[in-house]
Each structure stands twice: as C-alpha cells, then as structure tokens.
Coordinates of C-alpha atoms and ligand atoms in Angstrom, one line a residue:
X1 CA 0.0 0.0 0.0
X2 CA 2.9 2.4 1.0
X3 CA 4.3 2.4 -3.2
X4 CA 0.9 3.4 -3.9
X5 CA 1.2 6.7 -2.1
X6 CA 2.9 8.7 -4.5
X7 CA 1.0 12.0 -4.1
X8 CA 2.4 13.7 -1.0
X9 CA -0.3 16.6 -0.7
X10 CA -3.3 15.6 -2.1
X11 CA -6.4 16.7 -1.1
X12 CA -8.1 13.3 0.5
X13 CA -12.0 11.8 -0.3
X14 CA -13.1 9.3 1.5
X15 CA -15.5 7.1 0.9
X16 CA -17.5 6.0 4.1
X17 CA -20.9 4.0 4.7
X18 CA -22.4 0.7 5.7
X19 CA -21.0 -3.1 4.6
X20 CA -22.1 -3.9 1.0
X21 CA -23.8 -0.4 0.0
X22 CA -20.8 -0.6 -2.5
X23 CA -17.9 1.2 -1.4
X24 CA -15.2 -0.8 -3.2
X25 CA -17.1 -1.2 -6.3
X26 CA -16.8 3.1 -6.7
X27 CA -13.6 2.8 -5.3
X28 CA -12.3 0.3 -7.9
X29 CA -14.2 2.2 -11.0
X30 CA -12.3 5.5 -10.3
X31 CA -9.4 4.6 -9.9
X32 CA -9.8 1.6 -12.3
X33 CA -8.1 -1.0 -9.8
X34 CA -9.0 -4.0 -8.8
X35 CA -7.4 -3.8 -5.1
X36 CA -10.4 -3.5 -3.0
X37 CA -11.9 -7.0 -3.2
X38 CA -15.8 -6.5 -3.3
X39 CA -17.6 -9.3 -1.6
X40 CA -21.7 -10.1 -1.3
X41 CA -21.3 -10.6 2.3
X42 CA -21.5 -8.1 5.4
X43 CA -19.0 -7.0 7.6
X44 CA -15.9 -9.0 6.5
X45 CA -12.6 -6.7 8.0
X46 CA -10.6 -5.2 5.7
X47 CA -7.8 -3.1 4.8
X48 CA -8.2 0.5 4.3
X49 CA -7.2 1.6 0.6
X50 CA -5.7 4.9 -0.4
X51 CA -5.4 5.7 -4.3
X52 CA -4.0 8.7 -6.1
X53 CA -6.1 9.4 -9.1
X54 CA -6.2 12.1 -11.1
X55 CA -9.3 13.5 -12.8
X56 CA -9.9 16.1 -15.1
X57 CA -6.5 17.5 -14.5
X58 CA -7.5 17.5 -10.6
X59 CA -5.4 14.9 -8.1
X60 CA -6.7 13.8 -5.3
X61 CA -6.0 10.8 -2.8
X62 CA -9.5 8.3 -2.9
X63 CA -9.8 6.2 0.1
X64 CA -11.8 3.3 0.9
X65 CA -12.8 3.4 4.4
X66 CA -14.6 -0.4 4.2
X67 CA -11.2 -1.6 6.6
X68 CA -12.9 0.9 9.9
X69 CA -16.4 1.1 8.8
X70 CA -16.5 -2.6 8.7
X71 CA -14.4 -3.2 11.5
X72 CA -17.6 -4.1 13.6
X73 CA -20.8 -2.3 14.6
X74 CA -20.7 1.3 13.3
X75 CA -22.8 1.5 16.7
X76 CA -20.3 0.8 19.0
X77 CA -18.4 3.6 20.4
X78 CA -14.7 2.9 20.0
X79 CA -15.4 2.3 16.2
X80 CA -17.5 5.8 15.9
X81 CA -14.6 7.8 17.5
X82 CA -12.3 6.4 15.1
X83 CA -14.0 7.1 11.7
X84 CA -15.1 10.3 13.5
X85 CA -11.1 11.2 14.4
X86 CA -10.1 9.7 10.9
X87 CA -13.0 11.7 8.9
X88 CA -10.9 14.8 10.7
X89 CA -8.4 13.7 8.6
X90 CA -9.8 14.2 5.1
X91 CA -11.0 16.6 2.9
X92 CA -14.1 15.7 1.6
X93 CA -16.6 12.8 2.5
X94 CA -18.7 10.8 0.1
X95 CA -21.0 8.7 1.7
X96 CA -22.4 5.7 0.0
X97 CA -25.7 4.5 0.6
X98 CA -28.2 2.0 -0.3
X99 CA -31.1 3.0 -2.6
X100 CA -32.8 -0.7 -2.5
X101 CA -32.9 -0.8 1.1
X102 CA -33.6 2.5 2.3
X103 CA -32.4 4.7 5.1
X104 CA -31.6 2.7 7.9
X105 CA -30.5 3.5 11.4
X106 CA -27.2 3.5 10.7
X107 CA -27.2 5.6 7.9
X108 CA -28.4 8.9 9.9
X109 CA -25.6 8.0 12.3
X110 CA -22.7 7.9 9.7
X111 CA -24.7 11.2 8.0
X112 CA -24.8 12.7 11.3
X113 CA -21.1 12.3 12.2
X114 CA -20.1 13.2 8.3
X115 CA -21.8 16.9 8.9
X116 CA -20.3 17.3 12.3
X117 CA -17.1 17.2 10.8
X118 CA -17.8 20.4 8.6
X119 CA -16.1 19.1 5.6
X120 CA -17.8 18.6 2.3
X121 CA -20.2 15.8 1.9
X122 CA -22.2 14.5 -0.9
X123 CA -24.6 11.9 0.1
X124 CA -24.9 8.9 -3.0
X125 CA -27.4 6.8 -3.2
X126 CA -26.8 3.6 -4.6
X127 CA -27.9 0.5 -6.5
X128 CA -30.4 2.5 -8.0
X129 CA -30.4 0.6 -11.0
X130 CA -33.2 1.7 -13.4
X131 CA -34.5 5.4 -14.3
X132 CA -37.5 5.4 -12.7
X133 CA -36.7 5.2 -9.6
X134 CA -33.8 8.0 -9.3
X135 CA -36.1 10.5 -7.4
X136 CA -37.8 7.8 -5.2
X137 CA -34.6 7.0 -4.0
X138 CA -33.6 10.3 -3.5
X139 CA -37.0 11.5 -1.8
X140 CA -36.0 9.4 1.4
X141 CA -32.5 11.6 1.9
X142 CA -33.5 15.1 1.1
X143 CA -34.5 16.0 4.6
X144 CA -30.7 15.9 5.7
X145 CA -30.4 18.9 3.4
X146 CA -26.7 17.8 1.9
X147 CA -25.6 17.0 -2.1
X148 CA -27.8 14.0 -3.0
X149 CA -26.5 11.8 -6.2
X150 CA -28.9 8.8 -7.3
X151 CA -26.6 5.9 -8.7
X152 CA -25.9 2.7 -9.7
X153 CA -22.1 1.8 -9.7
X154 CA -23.2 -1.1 -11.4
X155 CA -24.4 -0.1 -14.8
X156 CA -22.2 3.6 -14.3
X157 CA -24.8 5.7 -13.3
X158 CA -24.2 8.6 -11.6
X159 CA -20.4 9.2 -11.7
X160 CA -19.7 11.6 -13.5
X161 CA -21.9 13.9 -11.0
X162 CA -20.2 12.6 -8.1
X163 CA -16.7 13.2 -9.9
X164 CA -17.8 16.5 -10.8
X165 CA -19.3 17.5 -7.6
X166 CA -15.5 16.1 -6.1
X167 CA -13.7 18.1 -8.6
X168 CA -15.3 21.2 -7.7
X169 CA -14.2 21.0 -4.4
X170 CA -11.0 20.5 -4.8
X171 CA -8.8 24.2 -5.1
X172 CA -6.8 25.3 -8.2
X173 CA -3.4 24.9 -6.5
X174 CA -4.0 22.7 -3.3
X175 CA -1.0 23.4 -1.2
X176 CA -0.2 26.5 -2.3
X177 CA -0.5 29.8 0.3
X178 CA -3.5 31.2 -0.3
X179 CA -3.3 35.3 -0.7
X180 CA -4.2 37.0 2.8
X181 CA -4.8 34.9 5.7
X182 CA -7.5 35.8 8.0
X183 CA -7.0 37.2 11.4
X184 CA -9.8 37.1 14.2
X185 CA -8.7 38.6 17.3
X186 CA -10.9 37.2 20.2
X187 CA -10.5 37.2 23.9
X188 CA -12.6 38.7 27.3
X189 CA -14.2 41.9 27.2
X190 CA -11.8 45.0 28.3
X191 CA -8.6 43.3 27.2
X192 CA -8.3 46.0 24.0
X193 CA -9.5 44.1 21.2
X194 CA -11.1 47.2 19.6
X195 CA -7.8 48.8 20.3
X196 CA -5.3 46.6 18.8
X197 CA -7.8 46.6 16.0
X198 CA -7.6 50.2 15.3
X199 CA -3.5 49.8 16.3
X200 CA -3.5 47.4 13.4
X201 CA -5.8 49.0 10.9
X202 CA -4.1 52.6 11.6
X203 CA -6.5 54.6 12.5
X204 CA -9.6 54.8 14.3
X205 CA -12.0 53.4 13.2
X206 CA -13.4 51.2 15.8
X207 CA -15.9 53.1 18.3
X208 CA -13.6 51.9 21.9
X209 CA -16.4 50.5 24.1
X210 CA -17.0 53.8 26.1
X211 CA -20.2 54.1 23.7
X212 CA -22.5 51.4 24.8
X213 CA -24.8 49.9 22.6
X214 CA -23.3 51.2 19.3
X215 CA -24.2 48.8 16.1
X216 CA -22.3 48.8 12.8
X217 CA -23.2 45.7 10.4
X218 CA -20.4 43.2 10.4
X219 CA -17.5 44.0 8.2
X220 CA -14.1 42.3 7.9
X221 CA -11.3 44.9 7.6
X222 CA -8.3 43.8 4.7
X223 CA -5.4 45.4 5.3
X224 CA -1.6 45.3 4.2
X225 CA 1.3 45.0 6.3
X226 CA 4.9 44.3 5.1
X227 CA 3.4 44.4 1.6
X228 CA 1.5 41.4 2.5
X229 CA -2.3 41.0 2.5
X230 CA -4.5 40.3 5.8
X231 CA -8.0 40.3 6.7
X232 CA -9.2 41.3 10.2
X233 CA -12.4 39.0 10.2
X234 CA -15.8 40.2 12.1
X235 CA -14.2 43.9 12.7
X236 CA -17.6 45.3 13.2
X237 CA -17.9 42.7 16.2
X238 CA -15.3 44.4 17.8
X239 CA -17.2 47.5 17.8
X240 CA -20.1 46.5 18.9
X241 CA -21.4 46.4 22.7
X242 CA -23.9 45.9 25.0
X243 CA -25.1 47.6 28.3
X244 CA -25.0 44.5 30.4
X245 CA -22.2 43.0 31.8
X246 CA -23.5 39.6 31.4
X247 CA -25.2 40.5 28.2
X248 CA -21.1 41.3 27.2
X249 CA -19.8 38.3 28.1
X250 CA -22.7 35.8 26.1
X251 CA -22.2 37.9 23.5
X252 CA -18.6 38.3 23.1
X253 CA -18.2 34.7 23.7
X254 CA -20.9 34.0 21.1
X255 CA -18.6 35.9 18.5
X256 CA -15.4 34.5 19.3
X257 CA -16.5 31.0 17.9
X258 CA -17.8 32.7 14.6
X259 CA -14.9 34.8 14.7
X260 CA -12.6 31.8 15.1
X261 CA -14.5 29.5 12.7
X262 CA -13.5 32.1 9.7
X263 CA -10.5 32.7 10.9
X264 CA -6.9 31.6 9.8
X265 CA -4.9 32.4 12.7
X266 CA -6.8 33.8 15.8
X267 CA -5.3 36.4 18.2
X268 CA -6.3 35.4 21.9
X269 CA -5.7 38.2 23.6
X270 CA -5.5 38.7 27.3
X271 CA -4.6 42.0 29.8
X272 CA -1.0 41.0 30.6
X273 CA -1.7 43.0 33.8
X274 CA -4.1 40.2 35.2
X275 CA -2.5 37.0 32.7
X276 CA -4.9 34.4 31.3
X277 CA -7.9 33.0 33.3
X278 CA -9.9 29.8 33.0
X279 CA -12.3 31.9 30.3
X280 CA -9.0 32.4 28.3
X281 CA -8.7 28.5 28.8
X282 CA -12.5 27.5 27.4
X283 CA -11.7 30.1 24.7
X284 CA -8.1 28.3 23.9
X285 CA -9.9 25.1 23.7
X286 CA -12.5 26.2 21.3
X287 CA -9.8 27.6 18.9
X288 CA -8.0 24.0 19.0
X289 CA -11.1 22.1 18.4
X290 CA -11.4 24.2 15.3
X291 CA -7.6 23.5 14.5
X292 CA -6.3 27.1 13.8
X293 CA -3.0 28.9 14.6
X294 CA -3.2 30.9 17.5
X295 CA -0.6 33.7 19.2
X296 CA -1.6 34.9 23.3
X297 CA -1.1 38.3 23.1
X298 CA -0.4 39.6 26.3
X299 CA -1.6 43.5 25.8
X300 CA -1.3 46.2 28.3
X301 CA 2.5 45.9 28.3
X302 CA 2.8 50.1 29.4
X303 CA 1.1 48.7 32.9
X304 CA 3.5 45.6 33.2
X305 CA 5.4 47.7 35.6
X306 CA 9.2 48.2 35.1
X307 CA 10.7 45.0 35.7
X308 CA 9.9 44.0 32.1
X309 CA 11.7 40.4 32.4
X310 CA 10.1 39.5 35.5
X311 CA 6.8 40.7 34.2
X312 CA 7.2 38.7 31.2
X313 CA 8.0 35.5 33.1
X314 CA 5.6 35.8 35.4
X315 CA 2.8 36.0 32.5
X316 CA 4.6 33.0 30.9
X317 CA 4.7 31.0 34.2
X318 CA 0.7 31.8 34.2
X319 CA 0.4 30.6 30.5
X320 CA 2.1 27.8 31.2
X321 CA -0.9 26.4 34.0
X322 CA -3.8 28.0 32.7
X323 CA -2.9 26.4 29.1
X324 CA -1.3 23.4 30.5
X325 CA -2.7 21.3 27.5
X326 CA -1.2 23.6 25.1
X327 CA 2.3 25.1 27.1
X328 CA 4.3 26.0 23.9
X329 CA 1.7 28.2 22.3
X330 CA 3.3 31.1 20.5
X331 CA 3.2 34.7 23.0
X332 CA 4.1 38.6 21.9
X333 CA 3.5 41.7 24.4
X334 CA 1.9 44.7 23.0
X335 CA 0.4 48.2 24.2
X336 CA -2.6 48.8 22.3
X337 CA -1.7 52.2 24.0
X338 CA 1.3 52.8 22.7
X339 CA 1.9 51.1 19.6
X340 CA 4.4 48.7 21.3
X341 CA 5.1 45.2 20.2
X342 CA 2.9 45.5 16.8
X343 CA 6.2 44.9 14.8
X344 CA 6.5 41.8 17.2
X345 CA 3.1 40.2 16.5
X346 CA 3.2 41.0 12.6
X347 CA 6.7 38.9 12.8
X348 CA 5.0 36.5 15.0
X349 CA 2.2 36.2 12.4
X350 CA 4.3 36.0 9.7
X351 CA 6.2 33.0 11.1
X352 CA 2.7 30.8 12.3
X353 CA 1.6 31.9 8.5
X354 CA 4.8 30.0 7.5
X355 CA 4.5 27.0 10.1
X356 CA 0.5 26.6 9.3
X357 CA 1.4 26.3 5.7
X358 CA 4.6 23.3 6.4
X359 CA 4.9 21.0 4.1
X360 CA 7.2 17.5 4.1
X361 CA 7.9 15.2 1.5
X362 CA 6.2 11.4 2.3
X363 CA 9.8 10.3 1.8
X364 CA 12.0 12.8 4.2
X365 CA 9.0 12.6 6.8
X366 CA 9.2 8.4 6.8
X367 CA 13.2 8.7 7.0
X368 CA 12.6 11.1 10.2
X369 CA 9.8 8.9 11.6
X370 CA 11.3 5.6 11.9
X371 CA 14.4 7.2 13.4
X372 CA 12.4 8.7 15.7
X373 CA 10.3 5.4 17.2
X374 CA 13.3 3.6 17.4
X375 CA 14.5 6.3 20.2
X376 CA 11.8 5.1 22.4
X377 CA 10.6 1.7 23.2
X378 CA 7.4 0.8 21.1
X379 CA 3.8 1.4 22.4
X380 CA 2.1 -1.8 23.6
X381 CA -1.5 -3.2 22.4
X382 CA -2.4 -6.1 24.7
X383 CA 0.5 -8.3 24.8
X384 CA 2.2 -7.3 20.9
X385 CA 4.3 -4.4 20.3
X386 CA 2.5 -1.5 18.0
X387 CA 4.2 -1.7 14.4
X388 CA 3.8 1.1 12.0
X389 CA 4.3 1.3 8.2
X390 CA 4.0 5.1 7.4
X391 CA 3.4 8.9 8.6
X392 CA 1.8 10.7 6.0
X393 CA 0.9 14.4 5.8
X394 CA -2.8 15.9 5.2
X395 CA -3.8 18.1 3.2
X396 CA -4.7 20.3 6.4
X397 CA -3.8 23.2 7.9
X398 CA -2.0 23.8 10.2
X399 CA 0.0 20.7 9.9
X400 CA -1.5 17.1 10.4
X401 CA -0.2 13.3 9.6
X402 CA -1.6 10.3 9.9
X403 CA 0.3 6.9 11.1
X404 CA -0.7 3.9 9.8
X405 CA 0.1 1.0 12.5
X406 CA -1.3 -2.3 13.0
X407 CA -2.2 -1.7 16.4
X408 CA -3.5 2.0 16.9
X409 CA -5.7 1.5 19.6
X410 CA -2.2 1.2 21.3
X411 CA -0.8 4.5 20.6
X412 CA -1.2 6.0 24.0
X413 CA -1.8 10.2 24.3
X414 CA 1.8 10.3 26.1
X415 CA 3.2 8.3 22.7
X416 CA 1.6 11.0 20.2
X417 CA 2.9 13.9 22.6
X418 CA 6.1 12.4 21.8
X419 CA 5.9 12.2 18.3
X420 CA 4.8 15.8 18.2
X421 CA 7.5 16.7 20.1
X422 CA 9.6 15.3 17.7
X423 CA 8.1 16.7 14.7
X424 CA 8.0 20.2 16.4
X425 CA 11.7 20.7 17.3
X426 CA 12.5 18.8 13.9
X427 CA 11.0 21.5 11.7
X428 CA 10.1 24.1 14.1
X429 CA 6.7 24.2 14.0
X430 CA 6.7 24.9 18.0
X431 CA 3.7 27.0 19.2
X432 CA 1.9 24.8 16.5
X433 CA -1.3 22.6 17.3
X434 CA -0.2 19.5 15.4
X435 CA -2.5 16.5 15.2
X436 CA -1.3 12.6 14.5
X437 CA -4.5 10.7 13.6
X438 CA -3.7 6.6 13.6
X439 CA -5.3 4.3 11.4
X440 CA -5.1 0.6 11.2
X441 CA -3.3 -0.9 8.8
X442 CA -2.1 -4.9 7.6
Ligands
GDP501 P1 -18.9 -2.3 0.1 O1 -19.0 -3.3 1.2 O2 -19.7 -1.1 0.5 O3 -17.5 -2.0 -0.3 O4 -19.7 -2.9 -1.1 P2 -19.2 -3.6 -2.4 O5 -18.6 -2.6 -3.4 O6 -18.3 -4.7 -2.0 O7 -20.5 -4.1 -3.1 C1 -21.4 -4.9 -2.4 C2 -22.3 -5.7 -3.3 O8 -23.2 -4.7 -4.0 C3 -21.5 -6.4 -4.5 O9 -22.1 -7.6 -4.7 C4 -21.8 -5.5 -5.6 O10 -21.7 -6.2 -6.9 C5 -23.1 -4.9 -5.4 N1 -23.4 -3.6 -6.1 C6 -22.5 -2.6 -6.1 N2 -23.0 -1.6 -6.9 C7 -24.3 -2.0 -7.3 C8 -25.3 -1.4 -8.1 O11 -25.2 -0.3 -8.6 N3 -26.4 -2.1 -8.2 C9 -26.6 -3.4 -7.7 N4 -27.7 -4.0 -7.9 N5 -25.6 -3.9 -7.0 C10 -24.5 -3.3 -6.7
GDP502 P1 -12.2 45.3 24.2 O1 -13.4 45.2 25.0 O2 -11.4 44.0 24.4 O3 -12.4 45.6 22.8 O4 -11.2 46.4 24.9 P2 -11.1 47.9 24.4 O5 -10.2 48.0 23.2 O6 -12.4 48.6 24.3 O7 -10.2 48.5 25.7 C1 -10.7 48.5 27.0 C2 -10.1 49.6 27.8 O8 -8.7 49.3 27.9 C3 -10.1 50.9 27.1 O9 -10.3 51.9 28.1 C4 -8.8 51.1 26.4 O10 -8.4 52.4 26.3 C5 -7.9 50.3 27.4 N1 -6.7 49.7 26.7 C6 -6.7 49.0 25.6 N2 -5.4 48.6 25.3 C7 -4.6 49.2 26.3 C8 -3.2 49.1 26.5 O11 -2.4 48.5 25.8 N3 -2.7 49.8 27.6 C9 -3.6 50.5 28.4 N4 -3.0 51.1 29.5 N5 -4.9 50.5 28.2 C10 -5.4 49.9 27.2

C-alpha cells in the first residue's frame, strides 16, 4: 500500500458508509483497480485503501474506508470515534448508501457524524439501478439537506456527478499559500481588542467600548502589512457592545466561535496585567477544536510595571498552568496604547503563517519517523508491540499526519505527545497545534 502513495499533498476523499452499499465497487471504477476486493457478504474486516487518481486534470488521494467502517458495529463507540477522528483527517466525505434498502438507522448516524465534521459531503445513493426510480430514491434523503447523487455503480450511473461535484471541491493549486490569511482577534471583554484593532488597521475606526450599545453591520477589515495582505475577520464585532455586563460576556463569547471559525490564525488576547484565566482557557480550547494557529497576546504591556523580564516571566509561568494542555503556544507583548510590540506580533504572524502552511515530503517525513520510534521503546497493544508502516501528511492546515500501524488503539496520548514533540523541534513548528490521527493498517 505504501508504493501506492505517491502523491504527497493531495487533497483526500473518503468514501464512508455501511457493509455492501458498494464502497469498493466506486472505489475500484475510479481509480480503475481492482485492489479493494468487493464481496456479497456483510462485515468482512478489511484493509483500508488509499489511491491517487487524477481527474480532469485535478489529483486527489481516494480512500476506501470499508477496513474501519467494517471493522464491527458502526454503533459501537470505540469504532465511531475512530471514523469520526479519521474523517478529521480528510478533505471531503462521500458517503455511500443504499437505494434498494432504504435509510436505515445507521445511515443517519454515519450522515450525522459526516456533517459534524464540517467538511464537504455529498450523500450517494446507490444501487439504483433503473430510471425510474432516481427521485424515489432520492425523496427518502433530502430532509438531511446535503448534495444528493442517485446511482448505480453497477451499470455507471451517476459518476460523472459525483466526480464533478469532487472536482469542484478541490482548489486550483491545493497546497499553495493562499493570498491573505485571516486574522480574528478574540478574547474577554476589556482586554483591548477594539484597540489593537484600530492599532492594526491605523486609525480609528473602531468606536472603543465607552459608547455602549453602538451597532455597525459586520465587516471584515483587509489590510496590508509588510506588503503582505490580511483580513481582520468580524471587525464590526469588535465595535459592537452591550449595556450589560452579562449580556457582554454571552455575546462576546458568542462571536469569538464565529470569529474563530473564519479565521486563519486567531489572536487570543489577554490584559497582561491580570494574565490568562480559565475563560482564556474555554476560549483556547475552542480555537484548537477548530484547529487554527493561534498567538496569546499579552496587551497592556505600558502597565507591566518596570521590571519588564520579571513581568514577562511571570505571565509566561501563568500561561504555562492555565494552558497546560497547550504550554508552547506562541506569545508577543503589545500596548494597544502605545503602539508597542505590533512589529513583534506581525513577525509573529508572519512565522505561524509559515508554520500553518509546512509541508514534508512522504519520503524525508518516513526517514525522520522511523528514526524517531526507534529512540523510544514501542507502544504496547495487549501483549504485541504497535508496528507502523507510514506517517503521511494531510492536506490540512496547520500541519496534520496520519500513522498507519497495526495496532492504533495502542498508541497512548503520552506516545503521540512524543511524536509531536519530535516533529516540532524537527522543523520548528513549535507554538503549532499538530495533530497525528492513527489508522489501522495490515
Ligand atoms: P462495500 O462493502 O460497501 O464496499 O460494497 P461492495 O462494493 O463490496 O458491493 C457490495 C455488493 O453490492 C456487491 O455484490 C456489488 O456487486 C453490489 N453492487 C455494487 N453496486 C451496485 C449497483 O449499482 N447495483 C446493484 N444492484 N448492486 C451493486
Ligand atoms: P475590548 O473590550 O477587548 O475591545 O477592549 P477595548 O479596546 O475597548 O479596551 C478596553 C479599555 O482598555 C479601554 O479603556 C482602552 O483604552 C484600554 N486599553 C486597551 N489597550 C490598552 C493598552 O495597551 N494599555 C492600556 N493602558 N490601556 C489599554
């Protein structure tokens, strides 16, 4: 399987959905293989299968998921969290279903994970093997309001819509920097937000929150620094406030997910007078969940008093226990005040811009990787050692691999942490949120 996986940074599709709906039959058609063996019989365990194919002068990696769909009861929790952690992994989801049975139980649970993810989703109903009955197969699945495809993988019905609706997901130039990353800057009320945003964007045009109750529609603010382009995302957010208190706090927390959802590379900022609390903590978590780059800003610098070392080391001693699940994130002092430490956070955004954006060769990360595990004894499933056969990259952003092992069920938290560790100092990607996603593999 390892040969097979020429394309380093393809974007990755997998197809997901119940024994026998006829995964491996689509599988096999595009990319005109005959690897995954299709079988009339339910729930036989097998490999998963990854294919680079290119279509329509688009690449992407196709894989069959039948090896952890099939694995057991799609029920059963330990199976669900790993096609829900290895749907993380991919790109875009095509889930297969079957048009002579009907929606079954278990076809609302694999759509309802598929949407939780967020990624793109087409929903494709197989089997449906004559004309007539492409819209009465398709009634049944409309109410999950997703991309509906009537097929029959059989006769070759149906695919060139699903490759079409693939291919238009996929970018131009997957991999390359895209112009202008977006910036959200969240954090608690009072910290300066609105004023590093006007700091930033040069001049005032952010109402600072002495005017309660002010409403501008929401705006997102580009801008050029260093001759490079940025968006400020949800600008007008920043301006806005409420009378309350309370009202403040639902709200601004409210907009810091929608703020961080858009965003590229979030700014949590924090008074560096007080240091990050367990608020700063809930937000933290919520801008890992949504796997973005992130820099503390501690602002407020001009009140850090005049030992400047000690008040920095304090505020990174703080950091260090209030984010102890995350203690190398990335940190840069300002004075919204003053102006102080903006050249600082531009070169700090600069270099997580760079690190978000990391890319290794399948070959050079393998050649690191089985260097690495052999520093350390191997993790342990059961009574047999964990063996792996390859790290590869995602497509994703900021950086994100996935081990293929025999055993992954093995590989302990403290095991990944020390892969990462690895990785991190290897490249320098420190400050980065990097995920390793194991799969199972023969
Ligand atoms: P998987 O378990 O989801 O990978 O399903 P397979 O690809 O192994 O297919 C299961 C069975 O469904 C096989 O016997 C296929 O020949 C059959 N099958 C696949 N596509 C169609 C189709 O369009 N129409 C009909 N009638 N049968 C199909
Ligand atoms: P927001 O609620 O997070 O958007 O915070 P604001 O930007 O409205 O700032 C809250 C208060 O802190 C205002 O009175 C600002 O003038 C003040 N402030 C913001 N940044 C700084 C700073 O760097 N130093 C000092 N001393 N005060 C600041």
């Amino acid at each position: 399987m390892s040969s097979t996986l020429k394309t380093d940074f393809s974007p990755k599709v997998a197809i997901i959905g119940r024994p026998n709906v006829g995964k491996s039959t689509l599988f096999n058609i595009i990319t005109e293989t005959r690897k995954a063996v299709v079988k009339n019989q339910a729930g036989v365990t097998r490999d998963i299968m990854i294919e680079p194919v290119d279509i329509w002068g688009k690449q992407f990696d196709l894989i069959d998921t039948g090896g952890i769909t099939e694995a057991g009861d799609i029920f059963s929790k330990l199976i669900k969290e790993q096609v829900t952690e290895f749907l993380h992994s991919v790109d875009l989801i095509v889930a297969v279903m079957d048009g002579r049975v009907g929606l079954v139980p278990e076809d609302r649970d694999i759509i309802r994970v598929a949407k939780q993810t967020g990624k793109p989703f087409l929903l494709v109903i197989n089997k449906v093997d004559s004309d007539q009955d492409q819209d009465m197969a398709k009634a049944d699945f409309y109410e999950f309001g997703v991309d509906v495809v009537a097929a029959s993988f059989e006769q070759r019905r149906g695919l060139a819509e699903i490759l079409e609706w693939v291919v238009k997901q996929i970018p131009e130039n997957p991999g390359t920097v895209k112009e202008g990353m977006n910036i959200a800057i969240v954090g608690k009320p009072n910290v300066g937000k609105s004023s590093i945003c006007n700091a930033i964007l040069g001049y005032n045009r952010m109402i600072v929150s002495d005017i309660a109750g002010t409403t501008i529609d929401s705006v997102d603010s580009p801008f050029v620094y260093n001759d490079k382009k940025y968006t400020l995302v949800d600008t007008a957010g920043l301006r806005r406030s409420a009378k309350r208190e309370e009202d403040l706090e639902i709200i601004s927390a409210f907009k810091s997910q929608e703020a961080i959802r858009r965003a590229d590379i979030v700014l949590l900022m924090v008074d560096g007078t007080v240091g990050p609390t367990d608020q700063d903590a809930r937000i933290m978590q919520a801008i890992l969940e949504d796997h973005k780059g992130v820099i503390v800003v501690a602002n407020k610098s001009d009140l850090g008093g005049k030992e400047v070392p000690e008040y920095r080391k304090t505020f990174r001693e703080q950091v260090e226990r209030v984010f102890h699940f995350f203690t190398d994130v990335h940190i840069v002092f300002t004075s919204a005040k003053t102006g102080y430490g903006l050249e600082d956070l531009f070169e700090m955004i600069e270099k997580v811009a760079h690190q978000m954006t990391f890319r290794v060769p399948t070959a050079e990360l393998n050649d690191f990787f089985f260097e690495t595990i052999r520093k350390a004894p191997a993790p342990v499933w059961g009574t047999t050692n964990v063996k792996f056969y390859y790290l590869t990259q995602t497509y994703q952003q900021p950086p994100a691999f996935i081990a293929f092992a025999n055993h992954p069920d093995g590989v302990t938290n403290s095991y990944r942490r020390f892969l990462i560790k690895h990785i991190k100092t290897n490249w320098d990607l420190h400050g980065m949120p990097i995920r390793i996603f194991c799969m199972k593999s023969r």
